[in-house]
Coordinates of C-alpha atoms in Angstrom, one line a residue:
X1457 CA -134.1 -97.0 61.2
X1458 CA -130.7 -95.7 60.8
X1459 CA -129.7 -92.2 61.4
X1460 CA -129.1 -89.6 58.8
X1461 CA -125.4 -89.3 58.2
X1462 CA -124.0 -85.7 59.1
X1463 CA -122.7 -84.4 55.8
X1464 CA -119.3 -83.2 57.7
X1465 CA -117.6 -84.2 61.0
X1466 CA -116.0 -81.1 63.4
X1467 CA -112.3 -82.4 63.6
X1468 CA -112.7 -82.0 67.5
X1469 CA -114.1 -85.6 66.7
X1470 CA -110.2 -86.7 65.7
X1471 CA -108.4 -84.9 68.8
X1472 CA -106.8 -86.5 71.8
X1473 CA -108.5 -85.0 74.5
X1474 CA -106.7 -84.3 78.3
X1475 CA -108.3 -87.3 79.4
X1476 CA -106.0 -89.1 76.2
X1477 CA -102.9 -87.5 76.3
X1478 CA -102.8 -88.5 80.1
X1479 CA -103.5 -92.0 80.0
X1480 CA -101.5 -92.5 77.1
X1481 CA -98.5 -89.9 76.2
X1482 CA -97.3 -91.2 72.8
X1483 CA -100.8 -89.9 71.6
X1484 CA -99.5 -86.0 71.8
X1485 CA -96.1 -87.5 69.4
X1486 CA -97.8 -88.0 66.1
X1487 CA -100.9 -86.3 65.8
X1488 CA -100.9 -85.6 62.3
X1489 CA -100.7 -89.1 62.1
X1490 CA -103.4 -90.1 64.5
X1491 CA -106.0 -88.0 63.1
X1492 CA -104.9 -88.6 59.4
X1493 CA -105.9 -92.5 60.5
X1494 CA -109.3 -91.6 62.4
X1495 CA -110.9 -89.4 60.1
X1496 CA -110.0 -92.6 57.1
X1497 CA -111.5 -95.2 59.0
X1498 CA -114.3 -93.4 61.3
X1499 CA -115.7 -91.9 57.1
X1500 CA -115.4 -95.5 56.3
X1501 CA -117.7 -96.8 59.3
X1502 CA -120.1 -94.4 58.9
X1503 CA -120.7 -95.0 55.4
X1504 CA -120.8 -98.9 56.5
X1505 CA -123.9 -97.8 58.5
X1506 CA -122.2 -98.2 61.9
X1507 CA -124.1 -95.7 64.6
X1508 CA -124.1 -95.2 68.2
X1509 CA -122.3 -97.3 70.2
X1510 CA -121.2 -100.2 67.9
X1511 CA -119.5 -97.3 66.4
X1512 CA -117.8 -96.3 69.4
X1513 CA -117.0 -99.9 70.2
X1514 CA -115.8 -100.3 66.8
X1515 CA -113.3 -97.2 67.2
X1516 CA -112.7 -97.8 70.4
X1517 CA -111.1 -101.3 69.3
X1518 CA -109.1 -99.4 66.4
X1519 CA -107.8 -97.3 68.6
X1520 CA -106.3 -99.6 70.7
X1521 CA -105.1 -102.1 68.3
X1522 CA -103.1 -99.7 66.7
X1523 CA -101.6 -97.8 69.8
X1524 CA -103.9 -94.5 68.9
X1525 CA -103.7 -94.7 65.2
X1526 CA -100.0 -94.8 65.0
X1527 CA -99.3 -98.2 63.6
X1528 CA -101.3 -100.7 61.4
X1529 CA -98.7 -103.1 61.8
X1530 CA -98.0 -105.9 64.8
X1531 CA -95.3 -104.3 66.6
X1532 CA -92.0 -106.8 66.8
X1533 CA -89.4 -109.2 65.3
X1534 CA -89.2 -112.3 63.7
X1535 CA -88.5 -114.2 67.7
X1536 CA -91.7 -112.5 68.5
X1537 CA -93.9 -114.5 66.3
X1538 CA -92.8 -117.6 67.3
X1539 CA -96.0 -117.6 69.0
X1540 CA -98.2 -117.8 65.5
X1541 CA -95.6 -120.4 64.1
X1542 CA -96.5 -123.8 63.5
X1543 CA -92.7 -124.8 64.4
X1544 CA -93.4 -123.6 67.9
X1545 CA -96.6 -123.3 68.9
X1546 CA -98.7 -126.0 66.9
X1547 CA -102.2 -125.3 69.0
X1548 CA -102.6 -121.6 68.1
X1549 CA -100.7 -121.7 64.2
X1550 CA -104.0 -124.2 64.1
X1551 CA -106.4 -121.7 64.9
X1552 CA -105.0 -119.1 62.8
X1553 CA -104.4 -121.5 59.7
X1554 CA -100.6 -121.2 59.7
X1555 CA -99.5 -124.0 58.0
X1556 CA -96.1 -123.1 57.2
X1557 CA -92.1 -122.1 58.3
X1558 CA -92.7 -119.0 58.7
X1559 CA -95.8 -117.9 58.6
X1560 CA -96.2 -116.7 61.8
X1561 CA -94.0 -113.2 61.1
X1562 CA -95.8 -113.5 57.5
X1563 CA -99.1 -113.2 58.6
X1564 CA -98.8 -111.3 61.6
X1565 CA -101.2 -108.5 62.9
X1566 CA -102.0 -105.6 60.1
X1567 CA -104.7 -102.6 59.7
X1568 CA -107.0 -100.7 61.8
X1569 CA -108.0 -104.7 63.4
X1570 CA -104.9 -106.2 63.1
X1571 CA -106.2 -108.7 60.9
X1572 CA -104.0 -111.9 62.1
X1573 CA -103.1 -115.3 60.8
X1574 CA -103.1 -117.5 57.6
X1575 CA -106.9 -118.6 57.4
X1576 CA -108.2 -115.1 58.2
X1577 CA -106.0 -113.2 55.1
X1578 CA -107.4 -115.9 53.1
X1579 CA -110.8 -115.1 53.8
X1580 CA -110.6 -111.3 54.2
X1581 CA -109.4 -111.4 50.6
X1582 CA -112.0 -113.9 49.0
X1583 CA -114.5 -112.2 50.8
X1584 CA -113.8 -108.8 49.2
X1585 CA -113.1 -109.9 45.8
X1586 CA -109.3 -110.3 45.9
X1587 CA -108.6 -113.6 45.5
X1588 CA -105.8 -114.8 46.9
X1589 CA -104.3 -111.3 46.6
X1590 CA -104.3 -111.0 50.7
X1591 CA -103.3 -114.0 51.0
X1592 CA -100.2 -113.8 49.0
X1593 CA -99.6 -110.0 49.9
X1594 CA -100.6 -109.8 53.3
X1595 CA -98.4 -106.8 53.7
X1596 CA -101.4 -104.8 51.6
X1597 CA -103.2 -104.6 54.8
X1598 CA -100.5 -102.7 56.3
X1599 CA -99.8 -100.9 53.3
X1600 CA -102.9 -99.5 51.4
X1601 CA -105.1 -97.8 54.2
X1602 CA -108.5 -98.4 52.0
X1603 CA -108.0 -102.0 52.1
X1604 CA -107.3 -102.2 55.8
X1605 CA -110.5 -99.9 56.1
X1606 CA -112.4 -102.6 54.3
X1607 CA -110.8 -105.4 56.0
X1608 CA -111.4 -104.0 59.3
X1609 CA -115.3 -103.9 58.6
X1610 CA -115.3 -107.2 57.2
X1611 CA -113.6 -108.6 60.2
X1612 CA -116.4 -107.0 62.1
X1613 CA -119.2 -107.4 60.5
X1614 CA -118.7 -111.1 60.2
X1615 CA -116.8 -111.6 63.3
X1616 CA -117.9 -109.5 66.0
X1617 CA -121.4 -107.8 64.8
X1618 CA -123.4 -111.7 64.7
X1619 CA -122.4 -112.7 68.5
X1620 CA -122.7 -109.2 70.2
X1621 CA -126.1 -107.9 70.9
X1622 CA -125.0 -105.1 73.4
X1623 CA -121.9 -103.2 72.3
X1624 CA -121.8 -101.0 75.3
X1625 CA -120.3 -104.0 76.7
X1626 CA -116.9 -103.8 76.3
X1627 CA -115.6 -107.2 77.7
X1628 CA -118.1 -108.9 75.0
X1629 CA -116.8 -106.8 71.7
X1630 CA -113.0 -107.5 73.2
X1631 CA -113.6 -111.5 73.5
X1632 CA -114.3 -111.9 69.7
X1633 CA -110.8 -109.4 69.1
X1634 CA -108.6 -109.9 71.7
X1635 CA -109.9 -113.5 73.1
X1636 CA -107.2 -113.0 75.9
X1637 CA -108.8 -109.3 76.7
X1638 CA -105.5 -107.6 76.6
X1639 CA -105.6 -104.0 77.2
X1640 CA -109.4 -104.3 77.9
X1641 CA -108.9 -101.1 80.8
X1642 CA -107.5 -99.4 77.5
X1643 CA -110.4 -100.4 75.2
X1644 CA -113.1 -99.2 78.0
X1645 CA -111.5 -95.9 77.8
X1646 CA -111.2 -95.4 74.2
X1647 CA -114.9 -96.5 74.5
X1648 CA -116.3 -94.0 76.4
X1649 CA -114.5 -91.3 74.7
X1650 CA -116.1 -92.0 71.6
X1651 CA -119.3 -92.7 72.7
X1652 CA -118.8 -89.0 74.1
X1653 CA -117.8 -88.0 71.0
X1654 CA -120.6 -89.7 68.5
X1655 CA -123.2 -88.5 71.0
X1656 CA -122.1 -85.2 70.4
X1657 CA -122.3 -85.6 66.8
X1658 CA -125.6 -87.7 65.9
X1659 CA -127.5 -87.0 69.1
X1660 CA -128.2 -89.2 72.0
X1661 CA -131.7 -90.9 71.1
X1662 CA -129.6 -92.6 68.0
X1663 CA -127.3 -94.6 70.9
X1664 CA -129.5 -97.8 72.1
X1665 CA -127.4 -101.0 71.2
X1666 CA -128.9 -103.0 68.0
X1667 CA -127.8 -106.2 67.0
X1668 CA -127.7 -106.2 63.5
X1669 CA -128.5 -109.6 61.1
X1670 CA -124.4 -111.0 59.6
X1671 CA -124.3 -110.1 55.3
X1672 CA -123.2 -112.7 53.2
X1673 CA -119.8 -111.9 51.8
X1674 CA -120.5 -109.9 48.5
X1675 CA -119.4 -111.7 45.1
X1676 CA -116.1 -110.4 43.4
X1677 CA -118.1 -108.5 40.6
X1678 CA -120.4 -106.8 43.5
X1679 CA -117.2 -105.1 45.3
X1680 CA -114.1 -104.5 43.6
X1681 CA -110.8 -103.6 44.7
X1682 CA -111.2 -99.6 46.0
X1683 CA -108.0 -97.5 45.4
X1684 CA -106.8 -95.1 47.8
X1685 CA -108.8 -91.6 47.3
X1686 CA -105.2 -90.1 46.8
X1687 CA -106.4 -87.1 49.1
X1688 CA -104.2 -85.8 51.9
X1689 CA -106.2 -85.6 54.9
X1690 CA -105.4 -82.7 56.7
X1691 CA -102.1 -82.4 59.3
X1692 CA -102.9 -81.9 63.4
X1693 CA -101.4 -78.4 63.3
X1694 CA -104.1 -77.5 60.6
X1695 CA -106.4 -78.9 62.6
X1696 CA -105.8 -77.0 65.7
X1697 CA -106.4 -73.3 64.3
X1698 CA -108.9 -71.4 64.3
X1699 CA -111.8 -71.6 62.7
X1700 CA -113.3 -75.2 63.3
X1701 CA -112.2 -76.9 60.4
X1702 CA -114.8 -79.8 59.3
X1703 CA -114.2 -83.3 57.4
X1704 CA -116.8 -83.6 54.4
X1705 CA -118.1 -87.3 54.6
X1706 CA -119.1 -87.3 51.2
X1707 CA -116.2 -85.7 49.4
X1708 CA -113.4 -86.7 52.2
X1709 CA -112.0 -83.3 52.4
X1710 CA -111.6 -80.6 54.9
X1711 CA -112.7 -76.9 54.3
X1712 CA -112.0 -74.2 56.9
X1713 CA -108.7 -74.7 57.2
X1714 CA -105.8 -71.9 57.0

């Protein structure tokens, strides 16, 4: 059975720890940022129903995908995606369903995943009743943060969640993201911080691995297009004072602060 979900989340949860800021500096440049990004996608997950440690590994490869919550966009220029293009590199512009000039810097990493590549925007969108609305606009990923929270769960829930029965292994959750494992030392350390973290917050018993059964994409009618809440999380230096501000899952705003 799932575990009860916490009606509010301390926002020690969303702060780069020692152990963070050493191994990765730019963390401690834009925290307002960072945990602005965390607290949006970790509400998201939990509401998904992800518990333990697939939620850890699930955070664990935000975090690192998006260089600690500080970009939902592929970092580079145009030369850079060669790689994806079907002009020069016809194998992997296969894979990813690039088809066109192009459309290697069009569809390039975006959102908390970094949802890449022609055939995946495509499906991403049909999938959660856009259309072709991805597809066309792939730069909505980037853009609109509760779209690249819903395409992030997609991606995992019908990408990684089928073919991983242990997510405390982090080399297996990396394969179906990163198939290269780059960054996988990164990924094992963003793991155990939020295994640490969730631990803290919905108990240890609730951590052994479960491989849950893959949904069946949901008809357009069944999940339309979500708009942003319009709600400004709150900034790091709020954050930080006194009084142990908490994040209310249920109505996505902080009380406590000053």
């Amino acid at each position: 059975t799932q575990p009860a979900e916490p009606d509010s989340i301390p926002a020690s949860m969303f702060e780069p720890t020692d152990q963070i800021q050493k191994a990765r500096p730019q963390a401690s440049t834009a925290q307002h940022v960072n945990v602005e990004r965390q607290s949006f996608i970790f509400k998201k997950a939990v509401e998904a129903g992800l518990r333990g440690d697939e939620l850890a590994a699930f955070m664990a490869q935000c975090a690192h995908e998006t260089l600690d919550f500080t970009h939902l966009t592929e970092i580079g220029g145009s030369l850079d995606f060669r790689k994806y293009d079907p002009r020069f590199n016809r194998q992997k512009a296969k894979v990813l369903g690039n088809t066109q000039p192009g459309d290697g810097a069009k569809y390039k990493g975006r959102g908390f995943i970094q949802l890449t590549g022609r055939d995946n925007y495509r499906r991403a969108g049909k999938a959660l009743g856009m259309g072709s609305n991805l597809e066309k606009h792939p730069d909505l990923v980037e853009k609109d943060p509760s779209i690249a929270a819903r395409v992030a769960i997609w991606f995992w829930k019908n990408r990684v969640q089928p073919d991983v029965t242990n997510f405390h292994d982090v080399h297996a959750v990396t394969k179906k993201i990163n198939p290269g494992l780059q960054g996988l030392e990164s990924r094992k350390s963003f793991f155990d911080e939020y295994r640490e973290k969730i631990e803290r917050l919905f108990g240890k018993k609730d951590q052994a691995p479960a491989k849950a059964a893959a949904k069946p994409a949901a008809k357009a009618s069944e999940n339309p297009v979500e708009k942003p809440a319009g709600k400004k999380l709150a900034s790091f230096d709020q954050l930080t004072q006194k009084g142990h501000p908490t994040l209310n899952l249920k109505t996505g705003e902080w009380t406590g602060l000053k």
